[in-house]
Coordinates of C-alpha atoms and ligand atoms in Angstrom, one line a residue:
X289 CA 123.5 18.9 12.7
X290 CA 125.2 16.0 14.3
X291 CA 122.1 15.2 16.4
X292 CA 120.1 15.3 13.1
X293 CA 122.4 12.7 11.6
X294 CA 122.1 10.5 14.6
X295 CA 118.3 10.7 14.5
X296 CA 118.5 9.9 10.8
X297 CA 120.4 6.8 11.5
X298 CA 117.9 5.7 14.1
X299 CA 115.0 6.4 11.8
X300 CA 116.7 4.3 9.0
X301 CA 117.2 1.4 11.4
X302 CA 113.5 1.6 12.5
X303 CA 112.3 1.9 9.0
X304 CA 114.5 -1.0 7.8
X305 CA 113.2 -3.1 10.6
X306 CA 109.6 -2.3 9.7
X307 CA 110.3 -3.0 6.0
X308 CA 111.9 -6.3 6.7
X309 CA 109.0 -7.3 9.0
X310 CA 106.5 -6.1 6.4
X311 CA 108.2 -7.9 3.5
X312 CA 108.8 -11.3 5.1
X313 CA 106.7 -13.9 3.4
X314 CA 105.7 -11.4 0.6
X315 CA 108.9 -11.8 -1.2
X316 CA 108.5 -12.1 -5.0
X317 CA 111.4 -14.4 -5.3
X318 CA 109.6 -16.9 -3.1
X319 CA 106.5 -16.7 -5.2
X320 CA 105.8 -19.3 -7.9
X321 CA 108.2 -18.7 -10.7
X322 CA 105.5 -17.8 -13.3
X323 CA 103.2 -15.8 -11.0
X324 CA 102.4 -12.3 -12.4
X325 CA 101.7 -10.8 -15.8
X326 CA 102.6 -12.5 -19.1
X327 CA 104.7 -11.1 -21.8
X328 CA 104.8 -11.8 -25.6
X329 CA 106.8 -14.9 -26.5
X330 CA 104.2 -16.8 -28.6
X331 CA 101.6 -16.3 -25.8
X332 CA 103.7 -18.3 -23.3
X333 CA 103.5 -16.9 -19.8
X334 CA 106.7 -15.2 -18.6
X335 CA 107.2 -14.5 -15.0
X336 CA 107.4 -10.9 -13.6
X337 CA 109.5 -10.1 -10.6
X338 CA 110.2 -7.2 -8.2
X339 CA 113.5 -7.6 -6.4
X340 CA 115.3 -5.5 -3.8
X341 CA 118.9 -4.5 -4.0
X342 CA 120.5 -3.3 -0.8
X343 CA 123.2 -0.7 -0.9
X344 CA 124.9 1.0 2.1
X345 CA 126.0 4.2 0.3
X346 CA 123.9 7.3 -0.4
X347 CA 121.9 7.7 -3.6
X348 CA 124.6 9.6 -5.6
X349 CA 127.6 7.4 -4.6
X350 CA 129.3 5.7 -7.6
X351 CA 128.2 2.2 -6.5
X352 CA 124.6 3.3 -6.1
X353 CA 124.6 4.9 -9.5
X354 CA 125.9 1.6 -10.9
X355 CA 123.3 -0.4 -9.0
X356 CA 120.7 1.8 -10.6
X357 CA 122.3 1.4 -14.1
X358 CA 122.2 -2.4 -13.6
X359 CA 118.6 -2.2 -12.6
X360 CA 117.7 -0.1 -15.6
X361 CA 119.5 -2.5 -17.9
X362 CA 117.7 -5.5 -16.4
X363 CA 114.4 -3.6 -16.9
X364 CA 115.2 -2.9 -20.5
X365 CA 116.4 -6.3 -21.4
X366 CA 113.5 -8.0 -19.8
X367 CA 110.9 -5.7 -21.4
X368 CA 110.0 -4.5 -17.9
X369 CA 109.3 -8.0 -16.5
X370 CA 112.1 -7.9 -14.0
X371 CA 112.1 -4.8 -11.7
X372 CA 115.0 -4.2 -9.3
X373 CA 114.5 -1.5 -6.7
X374 CA 117.6 -0.1 -5.2
X375 CA 117.5 0.8 -1.5
X376 CA 120.5 3.1 -0.8
X377 CA 121.9 4.5 2.5
X378 CA 121.7 1.2 4.4
X379 CA 117.9 1.4 4.5
X380 CA 117.8 -2.5 4.5
X381 CA 120.5 -2.8 7.2
X382 CA 124.2 -2.6 7.7
X383 CA 126.4 -4.6 5.3
X384 CA 127.0 -7.7 7.4
X385 CA 123.3 -8.0 8.3
X386 CA 122.4 -7.5 4.6
X387 CA 124.8 -10.3 3.5
X388 CA 123.1 -12.6 6.0
X389 CA 119.7 -11.7 4.6
X390 CA 120.9 -12.3 1.0
X391 CA 122.3 -15.6 2.0
X392 CA 118.8 -16.6 3.3
X393 CA 117.1 -15.2 0.2
X394 CA 115.2 -12.5 2.2
X395 CA 116.9 -9.8 0.2
X396 CA 117.6 -10.7 -3.4
X397 CA 120.5 -8.5 -4.5
X398 CA 123.2 -6.4 -2.9
X399 CA 126.4 -4.5 -3.6
X400 CA 128.9 -5.1 -0.8
X401 CA 132.6 -4.8 -0.2
X402 CA 134.7 -7.9 -0.4
X403 CA 135.9 -6.9 3.1
X404 CA 132.8 -8.1 5.0
X405 CA 132.2 -10.8 2.4
X406 CA 135.4 -12.5 3.5
X407 CA 133.7 -13.6 6.7
X408 CA 131.2 -15.6 4.6
X409 CA 133.6 -16.8 1.9
X410 CA 137.2 -17.1 3.0
X411 CA 138.7 -16.7 -0.5
X412 CA 137.6 -13.1 -0.5
X413 CA 139.9 -12.3 2.5
X414 CA 142.8 -12.1 0.0
X415 CA 141.7 -8.6 -1.0
X416 CA 142.2 -7.4 2.6
X417 CA 145.9 -8.4 2.5
X418 CA 147.9 -5.1 2.3
X419 CA 149.9 -3.7 -0.6
X420 CA 149.3 -6.7 -2.9
X421 CA 148.2 -4.5 -5.8
X422 CA 150.5 -1.8 -7.2
X423 CA 147.7 0.3 -8.6
X424 CA 144.3 0.3 -10.3
X425 CA 145.6 -1.2 -13.5
X426 CA 147.2 -4.1 -11.6
X427 CA 144.0 -4.7 -9.6
X428 CA 141.8 -4.7 -12.7
X429 CA 144.0 -7.0 -14.7
X430 CA 143.6 -9.5 -11.9
X431 CA 139.8 -8.8 -11.5
X432 CA 139.2 -9.4 -15.2
X433 CA 141.3 -12.6 -15.2
X434 CA 140.2 -16.2 -14.7
X435 CA 141.1 -16.6 -11.0
X436 CA 139.1 -13.6 -9.9
X437 CA 136.2 -14.6 -12.1
X438 CA 136.3 -18.1 -10.6
X439 CA 136.1 -16.6 -7.2
X440 CA 132.8 -14.9 -8.2
X441 CA 131.5 -18.3 -9.4
X442 CA 132.7 -20.1 -6.2
X443 CA 130.5 -17.7 -4.1
X444 CA 127.8 -20.2 -4.8
X445 CA 129.3 -22.4 -2.1
X446 CA 128.2 -19.6 0.3
X447 CA 124.8 -19.3 -1.3
X448 CA 125.5 -16.2 -3.4
X449 CA 125.7 -15.6 -7.1
X450 CA 128.6 -13.3 -7.8
X451 CA 127.7 -11.0 -10.8
X452 CA 130.5 -8.4 -11.1
X453 CA 133.3 -6.5 -9.4
X454 CA 133.1 -2.8 -9.0
X455 CA 136.0 -0.4 -8.2
X456 CA 136.6 0.9 -4.7
X457 CA 140.0 2.6 -5.0
X458 CA 142.5 2.3 -2.3
X459 CA 142.1 2.7 1.5
X460 CA 144.2 4.8 3.7
X461 CA 144.2 5.7 7.5
X462 CA 142.6 8.8 8.9
X463 CA 142.7 9.9 12.5
X464 CA 141.6 12.4 15.1
X465 CA 145.2 13.3 16.1
X466 CA 147.9 13.8 13.5
X467 CA 149.5 10.6 12.2
X468 CA 152.3 11.3 9.8
X469 CA 154.3 8.1 10.0
X470 CA 153.9 4.4 10.7
X471 CA 155.2 4.9 14.2
X472 CA 152.3 7.3 15.0
X473 CA 149.8 4.5 14.4
X474 CA 151.2 2.4 17.3
X475 CA 148.6 1.9 20.0
X476 CA 145.9 3.7 18.1
X477 CA 142.4 2.3 18.1
X478 CA 141.4 2.0 14.5
X479 CA 138.0 0.9 13.2
X480 CA 138.2 -1.8 10.6
X481 CA 135.8 -3.8 8.5
X482 CA 135.2 -7.0 10.5
X483 CA 137.3 -9.8 9.2
X484 CA 140.3 -11.7 10.4
X485 CA 142.8 -10.4 7.9
X486 CA 142.1 -6.8 9.0
X487 CA 142.6 -7.7 12.7
X488 CA 146.0 -9.2 11.8
X489 CA 146.9 -6.2 9.7
X490 CA 146.3 -3.8 12.6
X491 CA 148.4 -6.1 14.8
X492 CA 151.2 -6.0 12.3
X493 CA 151.2 -2.2 12.3
X494 CA 151.1 -2.0 16.1
X495 CA 147.6 -0.6 16.2
X496 CA 144.5 -2.0 17.8
X497 CA 141.7 -3.2 15.5
X498 CA 138.2 -2.1 16.5
X499 CA 135.7 -3.7 14.2
X500 CA 132.3 -2.1 14.0
X501 CA 129.6 -1.4 11.4
X502 CA 130.3 1.5 9.0
X503 CA 127.2 3.4 10.2
X504 CA 128.6 3.6 13.7
X505 CA 132.0 5.0 12.8
X506 CA 131.0 8.7 12.7
X507 CA 129.7 8.6 16.3
X508 CA 132.7 6.5 17.5
X509 CA 135.1 9.1 16.0
X510 CA 133.1 11.9 17.5
X511 CA 133.0 10.5 21.0
X512 CA 136.6 9.2 20.9
X513 CA 135.7 5.6 21.2
X514 CA 138.2 5.1 18.4
X515 CA 141.2 7.2 17.3
X516 CA 140.7 6.7 13.6
X517 CA 139.5 4.5 10.8
X518 CA 140.5 3.8 7.2
X519 CA 138.7 4.0 3.9
X520 CA 138.9 5.4 0.3
X521 CA 138.4 9.1 -0.6
X522 CA 134.7 8.7 -1.5
X523 CA 133.7 7.0 1.7
X524 CA 135.9 9.3 3.8
X525 CA 134.0 12.2 2.2
X526 CA 130.4 11.0 2.0
X527 CA 130.4 9.5 5.5
X528 CA 131.6 12.9 6.9
X529 CA 134.3 11.0 8.8
X530 CA 136.7 13.8 7.7
X531 CA 134.9 16.2 9.9
X532 CA 135.9 14.2 13.0
X533 CA 139.2 12.6 11.8
X534 CA 140.9 15.5 10.1
X535 CA 144.3 13.9 9.3
X536 CA 144.7 11.4 6.6
X537 CA 147.9 9.5 5.7
X538 CA 147.7 8.2 2.2
X539 CA 149.4 4.8 2.4
X540 CA 146.8 3.1 0.2
X541 CA 147.2 -0.2 2.2
X542 CA 144.3 -2.0 0.6
X543 CA 142.4 -2.2 -2.7
X544 CA 139.3 -4.0 -1.6
X545 CA 136.9 -4.3 -4.6
X546 CA 133.1 -4.2 -4.3
X547 CA 130.9 -7.1 -5.5
X548 CA 127.5 -7.0 -7.0
X549 CA 125.7 -10.3 -6.1
X550 CA 122.4 -12.1 -5.9
X551 CA 121.1 -14.6 -3.5
X552 CA 121.6 -18.1 -4.7
X553 CA 118.0 -18.8 -3.4
X554 CA 116.7 -16.2 -5.8
X555 CA 119.0 -17.3 -8.6
X556 CA 117.9 -20.9 -8.5
X557 CA 114.4 -19.9 -9.2
X558 CA 115.2 -18.0 -12.4
X559 CA 114.9 -19.3 -16.0
X560 CA 118.1 -19.5 -18.0
X561 CA 116.9 -16.6 -20.1
X562 CA 116.5 -14.4 -17.0
X563 CA 119.8 -15.5 -15.6
X564 CA 121.4 -14.4 -18.9
X565 CA 119.7 -11.0 -18.8
X566 CA 120.8 -10.3 -15.3
X567 CA 124.4 -11.4 -15.9
X568 CA 124.7 -9.3 -19.1
X569 CA 123.3 -6.3 -17.3
X570 CA 125.7 -6.7 -14.4
X571 CA 128.7 -7.0 -16.8
X572 CA 127.6 -3.9 -18.8
X573 CA 127.3 -1.9 -15.6
X574 CA 131.0 -2.3 -14.8
X575 CA 132.4 0.3 -17.2
X576 CA 129.8 2.8 -16.0
X577 CA 130.7 2.2 -12.4
X578 CA 134.4 2.6 -13.1
X579 CA 133.8 5.8 -14.9
X580 CA 131.7 7.2 -12.1
X581 CA 134.3 6.0 -9.6
X582 CA 137.1 7.8 -11.3
X583 CA 135.3 11.1 -11.3
X584 CA 134.0 10.9 -7.8
X585 CA 137.3 9.7 -6.3
X586 CA 138.9 12.9 -7.6
X587 CA 136.0 15.1 -6.6
X588 CA 135.8 13.7 -3.1
X589 CA 139.6 14.1 -2.6
X590 CA 139.3 17.7 -3.7
X591 CA 136.4 18.5 -1.4
X592 CA 138.1 16.9 1.6
X593 CA 141.3 18.8 0.9
X594 CA 139.3 22.1 0.5
X595 CA 137.7 21.4 3.8
X596 CA 141.2 21.8 5.4
X597 CA 142.1 18.1 6.1
X598 CA 145.8 17.5 6.7
X599 CA 147.0 15.1 4.0
X600 CA 150.3 13.2 4.5
X601 CA 151.5 11.4 1.4
X602 CA 153.6 8.4 2.1
X603 CA 156.7 8.7 -0.2
X604 CA 158.3 5.5 0.9
X605 CA 156.1 2.5 1.4
X606 CA 159.0 0.2 2.3
X607 CA 158.6 0.4 6.2
X608 CA 154.9 -0.3 5.8
X609 CA 155.5 -3.2 3.4
X610 CA 158.2 -4.6 5.7
X611 CA 155.9 -4.4 8.7
X612 CA 153.2 -6.6 7.1
X613 CA 155.6 -9.0 5.3
X614 CA 155.4 -11.7 8.0
X615 CA 151.6 -11.5 8.1
X616 CA 151.4 -11.9 4.3
X617 CA 153.8 -14.9 4.5
X618 CA 151.5 -16.4 7.2
X619 CA 148.5 -16.1 4.8
X620 CA 150.4 -17.4 1.9
X621 CA 149.5 -21.0 2.6
X622 CA 145.7 -20.1 2.5
X623 CA 146.0 -17.9 -0.6
X624 CA 148.9 -19.5 -2.4
X625 CA 147.4 -19.8 -5.9
X626 CA 145.5 -16.6 -5.9
X627 CA 148.5 -14.6 -4.6
X628 CA 150.6 -16.1 -7.4
X629 CA 147.9 -15.0 -9.9
X630 CA 147.9 -11.5 -8.3
X631 CA 151.7 -11.3 -8.5
X632 CA 151.5 -12.5 -12.1
X633 CA 149.0 -9.8 -13.1
X634 CA 151.5 -7.0 -12.6
Ligands
GTR71 C1 133.4 1.3 1.8 C2 132.6 0.2 1.1 C3 131.4 -0.1 1.9 C4 131.8 -0.5 3.4 C5 132.7 0.6 4.0 C6 133.3 0.2 5.3 O1 134.6 1.6 1.1 O2 132.2 0.7 -0.1 O3 130.7 -1.2 1.3 O4 132.4 -1.7 3.4 O5 133.8 0.8 3.1 O6 134.4 0.5 5.6 O7 132.5 -0.5 6.1

């Protein structure tokens, strides 16, 4: 079973390599803007497109369902002229590699975590700062506010067009050996999403940060290359990390939202009308994603508990918050305005 998974990952890598090679140069976004069939509009030729959207999660994960909803809405609103094909399960590559491809315009759309995005646009590192949101309501009040929306707009300086935030719950630590307090984390090798804030966070907690792609974490847990990792309930469940790291300590250290975005290269080639269609579809897909998220977050927690995982709830977050205070203060200079806006969204 484990071997099967490993072979699956290898196949996916080979297939994605082949697909990328096969598609280079044949990318619709690079084709003349009005190539393709025409559609109504007083006989004026309207361009048709087929775009790819890269998603690292499996087909039934809440973000993937939302990607598909977005694609469906774009299809409807454009009368079938704009087709977006969703490629789940990291078929087009691991997150960081996908972001690079999107930056170049080789992949047109993606849904990614703001964790890896922080390496491409520093402003997004703020979401990796620990314990800055009290709960979902606090996070979404900020995400729907002007500062977070401006951050999406400012992604254009990194060659992305930010379209929407999606929910990703809260992340907690899970380990091979029991960890029931902050002290137990000391000296443990914990896999994190690669970005500077995460490395400083592990330092602050006395653990050792081991950045690696998401798709490598299962094997690294299995072979003991790492002692643990951290994620939300849905990822802990669907990645099967809970089979190898059977102890979770629910400290909810980060709320790292997801972002749906397009390549700026693709975006610049679209008409104002098509930009509007895509933006509207993205905005409309948010409510659906959040609904799917809520359901699946609960379902995955229930399934993981039923599988016999040891769950330690953290009743007093104070020692954790105290441990990271100096690091947050260090980052305050970089994230002054945005941290003030987050604090003001409580
Ligand atoms: C998940 C997130 C993924 C990926 C993953 C990770 O919660 O949805 O996009 O960033 O975490 O830990 O790499």
